[in-house]
Coordinates of C-alpha atoms in Angstrom, one line a residue:
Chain W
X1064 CA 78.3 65.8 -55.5
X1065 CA 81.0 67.7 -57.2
X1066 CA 80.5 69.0 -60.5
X1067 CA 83.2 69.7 -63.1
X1068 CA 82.4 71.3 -66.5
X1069 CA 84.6 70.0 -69.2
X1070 CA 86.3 73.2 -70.9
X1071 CA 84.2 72.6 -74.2
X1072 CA 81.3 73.1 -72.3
X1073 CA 82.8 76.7 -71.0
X1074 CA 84.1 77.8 -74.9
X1075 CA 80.4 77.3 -75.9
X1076 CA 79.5 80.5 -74.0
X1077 CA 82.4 82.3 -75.2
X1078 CA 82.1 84.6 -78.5
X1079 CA 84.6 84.3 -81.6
X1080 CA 85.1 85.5 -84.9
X1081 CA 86.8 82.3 -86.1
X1082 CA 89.3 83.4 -89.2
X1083 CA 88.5 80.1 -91.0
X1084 CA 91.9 78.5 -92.5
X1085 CA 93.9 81.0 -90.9
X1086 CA 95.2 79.8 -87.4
X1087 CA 97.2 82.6 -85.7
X1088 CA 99.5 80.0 -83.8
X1089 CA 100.8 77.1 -85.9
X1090 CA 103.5 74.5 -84.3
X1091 CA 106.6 74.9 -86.0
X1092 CA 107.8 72.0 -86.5
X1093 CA 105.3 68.7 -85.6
X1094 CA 108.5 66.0 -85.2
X1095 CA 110.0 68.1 -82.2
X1096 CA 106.8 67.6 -80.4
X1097 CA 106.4 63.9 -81.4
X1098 CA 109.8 63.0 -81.0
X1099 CA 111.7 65.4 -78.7
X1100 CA 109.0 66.6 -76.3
X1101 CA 108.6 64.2 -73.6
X1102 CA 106.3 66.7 -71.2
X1103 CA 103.6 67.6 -74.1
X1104 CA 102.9 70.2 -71.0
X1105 CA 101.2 72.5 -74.1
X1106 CA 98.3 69.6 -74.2
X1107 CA 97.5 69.7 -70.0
X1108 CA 98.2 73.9 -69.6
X1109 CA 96.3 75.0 -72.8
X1110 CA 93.3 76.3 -70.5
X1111 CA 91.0 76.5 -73.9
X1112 CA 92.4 72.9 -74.6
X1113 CA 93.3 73.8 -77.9
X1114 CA 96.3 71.1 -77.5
X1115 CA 95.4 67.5 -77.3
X1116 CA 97.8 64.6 -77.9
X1117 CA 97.2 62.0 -80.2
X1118 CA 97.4 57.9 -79.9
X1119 CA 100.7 58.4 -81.7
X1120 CA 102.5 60.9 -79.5
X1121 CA 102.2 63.7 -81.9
X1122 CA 99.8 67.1 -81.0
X1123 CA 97.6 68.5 -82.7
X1124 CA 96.5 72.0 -82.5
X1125 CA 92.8 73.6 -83.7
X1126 CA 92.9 77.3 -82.8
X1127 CA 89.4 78.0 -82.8
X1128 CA 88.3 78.1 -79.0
X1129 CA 92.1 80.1 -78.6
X1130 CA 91.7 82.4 -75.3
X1131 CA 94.8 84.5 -76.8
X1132 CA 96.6 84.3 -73.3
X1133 CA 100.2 83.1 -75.2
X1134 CA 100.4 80.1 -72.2
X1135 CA 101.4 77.9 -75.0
X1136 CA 104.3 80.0 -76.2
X1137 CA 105.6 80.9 -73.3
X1138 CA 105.3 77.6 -71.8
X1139 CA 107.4 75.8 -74.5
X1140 CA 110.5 77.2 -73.3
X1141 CA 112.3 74.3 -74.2
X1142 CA 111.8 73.8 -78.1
X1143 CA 109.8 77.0 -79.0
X1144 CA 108.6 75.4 -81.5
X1145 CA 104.9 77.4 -81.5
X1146 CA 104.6 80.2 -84.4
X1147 CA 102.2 82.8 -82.2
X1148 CA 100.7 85.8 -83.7
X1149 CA 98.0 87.9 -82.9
X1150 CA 94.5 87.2 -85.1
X1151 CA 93.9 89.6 -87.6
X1152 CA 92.2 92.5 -86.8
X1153 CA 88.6 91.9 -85.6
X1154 CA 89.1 87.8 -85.7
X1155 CA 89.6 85.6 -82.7
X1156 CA 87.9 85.6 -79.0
X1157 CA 85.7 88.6 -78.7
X1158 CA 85.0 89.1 -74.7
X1159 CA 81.4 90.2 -73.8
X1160 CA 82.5 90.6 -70.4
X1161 CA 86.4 90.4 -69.8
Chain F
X465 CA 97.3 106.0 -95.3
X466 CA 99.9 108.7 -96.2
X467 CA 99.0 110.9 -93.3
X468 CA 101.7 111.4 -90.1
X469 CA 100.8 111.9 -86.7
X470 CA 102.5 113.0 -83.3
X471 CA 101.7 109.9 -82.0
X472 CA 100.5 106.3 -82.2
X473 CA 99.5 104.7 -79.4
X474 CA 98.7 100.6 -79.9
X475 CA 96.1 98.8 -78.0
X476 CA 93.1 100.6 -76.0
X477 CA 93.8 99.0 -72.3
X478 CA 93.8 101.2 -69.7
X479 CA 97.6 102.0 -70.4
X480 CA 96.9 103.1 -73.7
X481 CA 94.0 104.9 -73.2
X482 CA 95.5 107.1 -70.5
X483 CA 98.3 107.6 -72.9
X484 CA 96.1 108.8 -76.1
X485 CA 93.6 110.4 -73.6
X486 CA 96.8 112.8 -72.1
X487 CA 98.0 113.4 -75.5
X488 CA 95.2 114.2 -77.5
X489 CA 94.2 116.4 -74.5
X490 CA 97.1 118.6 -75.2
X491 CA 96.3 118.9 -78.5
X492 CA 98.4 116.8 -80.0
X493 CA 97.5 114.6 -83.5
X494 CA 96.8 111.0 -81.8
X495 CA 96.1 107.6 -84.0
X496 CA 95.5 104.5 -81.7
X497 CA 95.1 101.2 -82.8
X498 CA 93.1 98.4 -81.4
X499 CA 92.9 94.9 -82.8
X500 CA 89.5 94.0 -80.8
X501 CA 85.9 94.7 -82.6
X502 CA 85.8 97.4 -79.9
X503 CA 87.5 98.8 -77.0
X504 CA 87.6 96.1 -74.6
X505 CA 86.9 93.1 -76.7
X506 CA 90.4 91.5 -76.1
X507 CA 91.3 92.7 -72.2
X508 CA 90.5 90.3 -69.5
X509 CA 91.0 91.4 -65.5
X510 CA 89.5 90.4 -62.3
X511 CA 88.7 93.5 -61.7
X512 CA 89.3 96.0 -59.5
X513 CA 89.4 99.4 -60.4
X514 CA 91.6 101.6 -58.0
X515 CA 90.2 105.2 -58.1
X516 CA 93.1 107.0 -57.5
X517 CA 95.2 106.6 -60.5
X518 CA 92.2 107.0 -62.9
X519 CA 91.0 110.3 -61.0
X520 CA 94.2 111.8 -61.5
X521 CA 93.8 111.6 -65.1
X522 CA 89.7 111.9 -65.8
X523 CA 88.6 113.4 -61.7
X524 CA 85.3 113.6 -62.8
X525 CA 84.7 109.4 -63.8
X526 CA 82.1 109.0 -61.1
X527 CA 79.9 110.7 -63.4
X528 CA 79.5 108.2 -66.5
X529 CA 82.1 105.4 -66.1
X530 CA 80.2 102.2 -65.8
X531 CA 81.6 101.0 -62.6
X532 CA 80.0 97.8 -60.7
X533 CA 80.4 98.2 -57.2
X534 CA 82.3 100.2 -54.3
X535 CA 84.5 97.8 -51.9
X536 CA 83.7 98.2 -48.4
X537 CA 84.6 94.7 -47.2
X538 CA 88.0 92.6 -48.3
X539 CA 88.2 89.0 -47.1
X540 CA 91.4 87.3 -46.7
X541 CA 91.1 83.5 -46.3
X542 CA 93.3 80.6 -46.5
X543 CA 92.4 77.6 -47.5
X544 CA 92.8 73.7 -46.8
X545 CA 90.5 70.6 -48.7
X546 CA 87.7 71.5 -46.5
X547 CA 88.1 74.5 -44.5
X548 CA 89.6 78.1 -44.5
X549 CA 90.9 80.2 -41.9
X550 CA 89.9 84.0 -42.9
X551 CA 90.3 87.6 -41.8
X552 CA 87.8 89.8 -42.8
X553 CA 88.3 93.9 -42.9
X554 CA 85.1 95.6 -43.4
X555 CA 84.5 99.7 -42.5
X556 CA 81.9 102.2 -43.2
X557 CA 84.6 104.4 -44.2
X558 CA 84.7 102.6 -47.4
X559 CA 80.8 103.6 -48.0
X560 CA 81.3 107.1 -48.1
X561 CA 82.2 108.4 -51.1
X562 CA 84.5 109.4 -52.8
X563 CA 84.8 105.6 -52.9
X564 CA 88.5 104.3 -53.5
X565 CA 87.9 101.1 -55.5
X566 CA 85.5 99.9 -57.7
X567 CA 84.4 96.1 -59.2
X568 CA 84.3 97.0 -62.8
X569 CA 83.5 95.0 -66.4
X570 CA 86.3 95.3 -68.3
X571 CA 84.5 95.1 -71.6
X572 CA 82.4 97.9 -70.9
X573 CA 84.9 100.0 -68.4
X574 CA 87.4 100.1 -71.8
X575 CA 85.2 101.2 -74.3
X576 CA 83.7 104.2 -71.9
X577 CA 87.4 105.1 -71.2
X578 CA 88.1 105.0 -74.9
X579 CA 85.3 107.1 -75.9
X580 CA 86.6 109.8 -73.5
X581 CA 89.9 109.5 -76.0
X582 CA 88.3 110.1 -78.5
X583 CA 86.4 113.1 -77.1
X584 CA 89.5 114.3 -76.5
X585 CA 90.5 113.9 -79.9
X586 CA 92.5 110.4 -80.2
X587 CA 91.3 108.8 -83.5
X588 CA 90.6 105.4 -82.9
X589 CA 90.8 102.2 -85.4
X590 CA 89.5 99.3 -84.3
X591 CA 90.2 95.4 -86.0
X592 CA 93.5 96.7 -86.8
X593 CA 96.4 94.7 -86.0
X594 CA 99.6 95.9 -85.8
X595 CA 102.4 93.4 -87.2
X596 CA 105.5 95.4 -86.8
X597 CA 107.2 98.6 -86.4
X598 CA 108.7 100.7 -89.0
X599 CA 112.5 101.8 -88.5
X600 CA 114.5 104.1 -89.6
X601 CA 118.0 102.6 -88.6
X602 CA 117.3 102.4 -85.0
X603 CA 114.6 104.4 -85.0
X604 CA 110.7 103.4 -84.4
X605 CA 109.4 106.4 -87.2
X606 CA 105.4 104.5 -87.9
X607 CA 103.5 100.8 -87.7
X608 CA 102.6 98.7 -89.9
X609 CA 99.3 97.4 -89.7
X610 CA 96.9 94.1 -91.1
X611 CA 94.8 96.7 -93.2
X612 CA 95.2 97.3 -96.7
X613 CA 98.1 99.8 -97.4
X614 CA 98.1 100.1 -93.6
X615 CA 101.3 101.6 -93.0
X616 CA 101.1 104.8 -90.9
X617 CA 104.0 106.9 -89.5
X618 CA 104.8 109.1 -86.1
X619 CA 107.5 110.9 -84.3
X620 CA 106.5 108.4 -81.5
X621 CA 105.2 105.4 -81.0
X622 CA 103.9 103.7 -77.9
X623 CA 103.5 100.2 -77.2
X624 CA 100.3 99.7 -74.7
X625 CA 100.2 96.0 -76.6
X626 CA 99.7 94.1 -73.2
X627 CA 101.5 91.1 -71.6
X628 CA 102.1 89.5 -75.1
X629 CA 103.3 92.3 -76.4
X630 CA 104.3 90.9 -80.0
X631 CA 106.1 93.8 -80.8
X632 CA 108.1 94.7 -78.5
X633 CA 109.4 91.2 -78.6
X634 CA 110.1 91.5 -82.3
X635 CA 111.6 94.2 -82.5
X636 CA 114.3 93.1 -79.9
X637 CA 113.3 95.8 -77.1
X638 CA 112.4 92.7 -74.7
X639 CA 113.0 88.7 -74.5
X640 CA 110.4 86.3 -74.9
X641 CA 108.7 86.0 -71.5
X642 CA 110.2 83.6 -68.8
X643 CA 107.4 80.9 -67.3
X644 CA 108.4 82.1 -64.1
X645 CA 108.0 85.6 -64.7
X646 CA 104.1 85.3 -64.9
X647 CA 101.2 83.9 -64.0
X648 CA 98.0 82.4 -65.8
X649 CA 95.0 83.1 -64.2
X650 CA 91.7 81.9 -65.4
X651 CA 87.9 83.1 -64.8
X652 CA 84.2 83.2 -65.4
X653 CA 81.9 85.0 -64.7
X654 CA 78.6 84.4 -62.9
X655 CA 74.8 85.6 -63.4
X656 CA 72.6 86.0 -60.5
X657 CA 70.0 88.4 -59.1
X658 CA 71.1 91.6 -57.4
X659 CA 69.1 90.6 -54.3
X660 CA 70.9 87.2 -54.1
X661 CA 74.2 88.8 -54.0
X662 CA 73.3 91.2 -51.5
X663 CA 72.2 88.7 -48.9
X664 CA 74.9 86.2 -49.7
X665 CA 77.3 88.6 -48.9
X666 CA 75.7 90.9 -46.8
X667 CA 75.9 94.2 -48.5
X668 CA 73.2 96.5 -49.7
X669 CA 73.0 98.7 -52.1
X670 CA 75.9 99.0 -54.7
X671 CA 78.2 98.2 -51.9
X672 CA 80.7 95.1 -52.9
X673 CA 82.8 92.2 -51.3
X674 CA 86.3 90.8 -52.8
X675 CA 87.5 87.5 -51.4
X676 CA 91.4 87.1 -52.0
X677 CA 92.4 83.2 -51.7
X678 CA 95.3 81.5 -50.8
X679 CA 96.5 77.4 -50.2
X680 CA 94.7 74.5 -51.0
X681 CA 93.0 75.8 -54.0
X682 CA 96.1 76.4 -55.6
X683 CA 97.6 72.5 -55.7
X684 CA 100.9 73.6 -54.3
X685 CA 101.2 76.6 -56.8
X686 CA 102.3 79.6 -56.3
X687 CA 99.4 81.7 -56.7
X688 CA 95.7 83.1 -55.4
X689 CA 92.2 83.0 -55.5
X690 CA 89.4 85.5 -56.3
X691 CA 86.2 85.9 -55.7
X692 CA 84.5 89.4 -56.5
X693 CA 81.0 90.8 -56.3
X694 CA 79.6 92.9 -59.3
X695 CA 76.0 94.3 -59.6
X696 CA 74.0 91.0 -61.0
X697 CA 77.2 88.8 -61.1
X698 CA 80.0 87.4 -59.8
X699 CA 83.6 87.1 -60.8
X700 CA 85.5 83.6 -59.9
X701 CA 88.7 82.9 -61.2
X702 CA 92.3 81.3 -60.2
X703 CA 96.1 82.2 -61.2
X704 CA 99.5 80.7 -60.5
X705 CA 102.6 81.1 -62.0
X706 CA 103.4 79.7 -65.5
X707 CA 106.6 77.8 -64.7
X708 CA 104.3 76.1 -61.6
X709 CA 101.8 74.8 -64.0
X710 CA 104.4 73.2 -66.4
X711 CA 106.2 72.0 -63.6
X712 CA 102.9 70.1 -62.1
X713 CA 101.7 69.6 -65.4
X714 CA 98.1 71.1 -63.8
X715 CA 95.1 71.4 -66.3
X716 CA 94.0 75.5 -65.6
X717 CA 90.4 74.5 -66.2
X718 CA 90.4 71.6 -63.4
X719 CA 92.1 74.1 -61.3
X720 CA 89.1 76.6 -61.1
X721 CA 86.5 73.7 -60.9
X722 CA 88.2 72.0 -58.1
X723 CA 88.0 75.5 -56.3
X724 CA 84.3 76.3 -57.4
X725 CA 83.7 72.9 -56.0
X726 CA 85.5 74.0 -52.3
X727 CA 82.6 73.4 -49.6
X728 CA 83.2 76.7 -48.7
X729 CA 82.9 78.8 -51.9
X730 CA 80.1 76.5 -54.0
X731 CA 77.4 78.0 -51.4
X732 CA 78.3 81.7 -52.6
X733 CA 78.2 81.1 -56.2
X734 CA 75.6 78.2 -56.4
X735 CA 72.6 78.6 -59.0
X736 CA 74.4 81.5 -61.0
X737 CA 74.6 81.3 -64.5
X738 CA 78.2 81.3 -66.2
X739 CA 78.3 83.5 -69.4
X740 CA 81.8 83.6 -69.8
X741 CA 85.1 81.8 -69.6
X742 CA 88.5 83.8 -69.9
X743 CA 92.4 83.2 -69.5
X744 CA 95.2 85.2 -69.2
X745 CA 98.8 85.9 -68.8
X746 CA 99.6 88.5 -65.7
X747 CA 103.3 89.7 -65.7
X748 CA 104.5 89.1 -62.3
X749 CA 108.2 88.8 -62.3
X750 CA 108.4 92.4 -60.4
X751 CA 111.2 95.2 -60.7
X752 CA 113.7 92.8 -62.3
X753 CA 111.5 92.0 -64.8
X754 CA 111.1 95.3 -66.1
X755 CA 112.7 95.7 -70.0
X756 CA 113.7 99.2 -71.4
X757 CA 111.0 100.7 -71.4
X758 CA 111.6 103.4 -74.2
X759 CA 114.5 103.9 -76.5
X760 CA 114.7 106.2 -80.0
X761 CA 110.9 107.3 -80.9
X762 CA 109.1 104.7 -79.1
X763 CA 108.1 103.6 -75.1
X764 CA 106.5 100.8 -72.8
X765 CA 103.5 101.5 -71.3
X766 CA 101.5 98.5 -68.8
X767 CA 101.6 94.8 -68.7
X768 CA 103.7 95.4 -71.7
X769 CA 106.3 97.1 -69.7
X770 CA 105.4 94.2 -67.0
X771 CA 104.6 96.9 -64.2
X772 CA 102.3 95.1 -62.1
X773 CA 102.6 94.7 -58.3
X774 CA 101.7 91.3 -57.7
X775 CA 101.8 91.4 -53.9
X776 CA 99.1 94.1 -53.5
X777 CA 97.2 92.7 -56.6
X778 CA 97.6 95.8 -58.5
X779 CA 97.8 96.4 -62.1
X780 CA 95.4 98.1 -64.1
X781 CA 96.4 100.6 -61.9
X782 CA 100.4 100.7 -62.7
X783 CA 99.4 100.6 -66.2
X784 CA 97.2 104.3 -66.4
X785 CA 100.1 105.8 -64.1
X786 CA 102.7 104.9 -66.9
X787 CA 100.3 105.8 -69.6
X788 CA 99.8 108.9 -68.0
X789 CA 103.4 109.5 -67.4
X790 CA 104.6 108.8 -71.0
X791 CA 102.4 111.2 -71.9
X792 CA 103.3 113.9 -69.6
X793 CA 107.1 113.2 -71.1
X794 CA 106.3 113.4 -74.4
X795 CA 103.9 116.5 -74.4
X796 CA 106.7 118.0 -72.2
X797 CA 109.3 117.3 -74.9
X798 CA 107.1 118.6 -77.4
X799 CA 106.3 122.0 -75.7
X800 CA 110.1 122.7 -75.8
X801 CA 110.3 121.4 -79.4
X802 CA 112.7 118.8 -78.7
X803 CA 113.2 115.3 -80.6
X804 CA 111.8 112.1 -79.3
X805 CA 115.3 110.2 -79.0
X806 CA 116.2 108.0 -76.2
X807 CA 118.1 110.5 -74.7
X808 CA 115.3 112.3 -74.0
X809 CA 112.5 110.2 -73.4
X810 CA 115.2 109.0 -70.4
X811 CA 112.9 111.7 -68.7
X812 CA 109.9 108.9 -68.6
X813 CA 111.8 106.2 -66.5
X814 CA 112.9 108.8 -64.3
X815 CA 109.1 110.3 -63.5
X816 CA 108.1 106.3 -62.6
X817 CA 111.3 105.6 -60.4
X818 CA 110.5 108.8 -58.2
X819 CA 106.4 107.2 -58.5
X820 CA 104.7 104.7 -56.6
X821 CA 105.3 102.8 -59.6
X822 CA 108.7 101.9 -59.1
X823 CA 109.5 102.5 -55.6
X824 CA 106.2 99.9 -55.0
X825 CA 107.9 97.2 -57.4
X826 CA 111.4 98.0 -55.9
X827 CA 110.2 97.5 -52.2
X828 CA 109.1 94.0 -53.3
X829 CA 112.1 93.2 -55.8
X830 CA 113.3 89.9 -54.0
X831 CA 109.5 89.0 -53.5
X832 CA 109.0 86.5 -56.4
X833 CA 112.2 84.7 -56.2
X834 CA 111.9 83.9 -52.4
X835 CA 107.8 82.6 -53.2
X836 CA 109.2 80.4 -56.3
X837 CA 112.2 78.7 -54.0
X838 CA 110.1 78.4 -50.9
X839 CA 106.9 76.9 -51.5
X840 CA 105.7 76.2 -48.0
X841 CA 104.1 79.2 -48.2
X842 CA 101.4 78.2 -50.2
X843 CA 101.3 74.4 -49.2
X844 CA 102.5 73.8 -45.5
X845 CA 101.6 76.8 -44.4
X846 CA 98.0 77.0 -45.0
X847 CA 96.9 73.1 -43.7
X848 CA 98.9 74.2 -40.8
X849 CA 97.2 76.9 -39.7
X850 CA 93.4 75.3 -40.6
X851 CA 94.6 72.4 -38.4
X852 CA 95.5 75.0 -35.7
X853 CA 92.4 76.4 -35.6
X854 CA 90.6 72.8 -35.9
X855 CA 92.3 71.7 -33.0
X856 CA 92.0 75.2 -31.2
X857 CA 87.7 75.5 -31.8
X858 CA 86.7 71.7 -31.5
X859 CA 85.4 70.8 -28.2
X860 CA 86.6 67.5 -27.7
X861 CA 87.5 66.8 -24.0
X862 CA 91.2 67.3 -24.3
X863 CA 92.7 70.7 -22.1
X864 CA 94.0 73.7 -24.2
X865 CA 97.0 73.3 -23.1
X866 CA 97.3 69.5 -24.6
X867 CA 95.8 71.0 -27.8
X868 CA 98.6 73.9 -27.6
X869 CA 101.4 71.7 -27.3
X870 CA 99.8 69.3 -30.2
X871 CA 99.6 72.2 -32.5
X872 CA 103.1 73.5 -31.6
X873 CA 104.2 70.0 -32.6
X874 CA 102.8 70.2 -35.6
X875 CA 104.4 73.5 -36.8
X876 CA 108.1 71.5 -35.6
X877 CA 107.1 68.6 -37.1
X878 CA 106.5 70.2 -40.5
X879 CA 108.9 72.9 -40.9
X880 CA 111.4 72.2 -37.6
X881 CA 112.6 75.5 -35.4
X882 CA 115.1 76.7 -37.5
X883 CA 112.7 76.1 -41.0
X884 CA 110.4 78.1 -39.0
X885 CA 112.8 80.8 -38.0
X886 CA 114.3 80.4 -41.8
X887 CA 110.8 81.4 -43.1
X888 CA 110.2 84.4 -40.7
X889 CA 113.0 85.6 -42.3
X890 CA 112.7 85.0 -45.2
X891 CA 108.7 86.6 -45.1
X892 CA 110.7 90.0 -43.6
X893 CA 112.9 90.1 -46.0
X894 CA 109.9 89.8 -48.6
X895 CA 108.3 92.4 -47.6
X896 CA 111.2 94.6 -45.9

């Protein structure tokens, strides 16, 4: 029997210092995505998930299980239409391990 | 903070911590900022440690650096759904020290290396983000940082800010990075009991195993496998290039539990317990990918400068060589009393072309572009040569020379003669 852990699962054993109402990566502008952005690849490539697509065709973003790889950014080449900073200092994903 | 320094060196990877360890050796008035709660805290690598590059800056490491274990067996395999067809290199030479590569923690291999900095004399600031540099006209002359009246100045600046690197980027000394230019690899690691991982893999002692993957496992993507033994756990993780993901529109978290589900690896890391899960970016675009790395008071050090060798899985490595080197420029410069200008610090790219550094990433300069337009390699490639050896190893009746011929077929079949002859060509001139 194969197992496969839903990435929730995984985030739960991560640690974070979650800057609460401060997201370090906002989308730009929400239309393009709903609109003009037919892949949506940011909602399948995200590998925290952070990205999910609603009923609606427009994406919604929570930063708080945010990996800080910048796959998102980089990865909407097309519109670049994600605002992506680094957490303040001390905030975000805090590896144990690395 | 009113104060000025010689240098600031931002982020405390290995790249920047053989940059501020160099410096502050020499005597010279160091600040280095890290935006992680310590040392560490944000860096995410397989990882292998190669000793040479870090012995030529601290020869003594053995002594304290936490290091995991010593490599004395690397495993090559290539996989299909259900099988893999591996080479194995194992030698005794390996388990005589001084050992030449090490499985290492990142979390706690960074903040030992950083302590050493600051032994040295660096003076570290941790939760510190930097959001931009400070010009003067053209010229990089402090940082700003995230903290209260954080502005600090320097007559140099370097940028050991990793793969991201938001400030080179802003700052206009490098494009936003190209999906096909790197790769996303993601990982966990694994809990188990020493004893368990020494007969799993049949090592004893602090003696260690890496297994380097290709095919199957990466869907058609242009990418690899790991699988590394550490003291009491074990690394796992997968990476292939950005631009494939998008293009295949693959979920990275899938990926890796698809391959932890591979008959063949779920025995070796069955019952562990998973502690953590990490992503990240690895710059793999190669020699052409390389930006200006240094210009009027400041330079590129590491993933930030994108010197990593993808072929031989070698980065960490690249990254304390050109911290090392920019360095060595700077306190050379500063010895004769002359400015930091571009001009000058012209001396730092010429040090890495006449390294490894460069003449490494030049050998392999048409290597990415020839993987990204011929993926065969990592698809066709692989089930063919499982289905060779299937064919080859059952005992079924049928004469080897029947099963030769089938197998031959197979390979003309797939990738016809002059495909076949296109591709040895194209491997030679990969690697020429």
């Amino acid at each position: 029997m194969n197992t496969i852990a839903k990435v929730e699962e995984k985030l739960f054993q991560n640690r974070y210092k979650v800057d609460a109402g401060r997201p370090h990566i906002t989308i730009k502008n929400p239309d393009i995505c709903a609109h003009d952005c037919k892949t949506q690849q940011c909602s399948v490539c995200c590998p925290a998930g952070c990205y999910t697509t609603e009923g609606n065709g427009r994406v919604v973003l929570i930063t708080d299980g945010c990996l800080e790889c910048g796959t998102c950014r980089v990865i909407c080449d097309d519109h670049r239409n994600v605002a992506w900073e680094y957490p303040r200092g001390g905030y975000g994903i805090l590896f144990k391990f690395g | 903070m009113a104060e000025k320094f010689d240098a600031i060196v931002v982020g405390a990877g290995p790249s920047g911590n053989a940059a501020a360890y160099t410096l502050a050796k020499s005597g010279l008035k160091v600040l280095q900022l890290e935006r992680g709660e310590y040392p560490g805290s944000k860096n995410v690598q397989g990882a292998i440690l190669y000793s040479d590059a870090l012995e030529r800056i601290i020869p003594d490491f053995r002594e304290d650096a936490p290091l995991e274990r010593h490599i004395i067996e690397q495993r090559m395999w290539v996989l299909d759904d259900e099988s893999f067809v591996g080479t194995h290199y194992r030698s005794d030479e390996f388990n005589k020290p001084p050992y030449n590569r090490y499985t290492i923690i990142r979390a706690q291999f960074d903040k030992w290396f950083s302590q050493k900095a600051q032994e040295a004399g660096a003076l570290l600031l941790c939760e510190t983000t930097v959001s931009d540099l400070i010009m003067d006209g053209d010229r990089v002359v402090g940082v700003q940082t995230d903290r209260l009246g954080g502005s600090v100045h320097a007559d140099i600046v370097i940028l050991a800010d990793g793969v991201n690197s938001v400030l080179a980027r802003k700052a206009g000394f490098r494009p936003e990075l190209n999906p096909g230019d790197v790769a996303l690899a993601v990982k966990e690691i694994h809990f188990m009991p020493e004893e368990t991982i020494q007969s799993r893999f049949n090592i004893s002692g602090e003696s260690g195993v890496v297994i380097e993957m290709v095919g199957k496992i990466t869907k058609g993507m242009m990418g690899t496998g790991f699988l590394y033994t550490n003291k009491e756990s074990l690394t796992i993780g997968v990476g292939c290039m950005l631009s494939d993901f998008k293009k295949q529109k693959v979920s990275p978290n899938q990926l890796l539990e698809e391959m932890k589900n591979h008959p063949s690896i779920k025995p070796l890391i069955e019952g562990g317990e998973m502690k953590e899960y990490a992503a990240h970016l690895i710059p793999e675009g190669g020699y052409k990918a390389i930006p200006q790395i240094y210009g009027e008071g400041w330079m590129i050090v590491g993933d930030s400068g994108m010197f990593v060798n993808a072929v031989h899985r070698e980065g960490s490595n690249l990254a304390m060589t050109t911290g090392r080197i920019a360095a060595e420029t700077i306190i050379e410069l500063a010895e004769k009393q002359k400015p930091f200008s571009a001009r000058n610090l012209a001396a730092y790219r010429e040090k890495l072309d006449a390294s490894f550094v460069m003449k490494d990433l030049k050998k392999y300069r048409n290597m990415p572009g020839i993987f990204h337009r011929n993926p065969q390699f990592f698809t066709t490639y692989p089930e063919l040569v499982n289905q060779a050896a299937h064919t080859m190893i059952k005992v079924d009746g049928i004469d080897k020379k029947t099963k030769e011929r089938e197998i031959r077929n197979s390979f003309t079949h797939r990738r016809s003669l002059f495909g076949l002859m296109g591709d040895a060509f194209k491997m030679w001139r990969a690697f020429e």
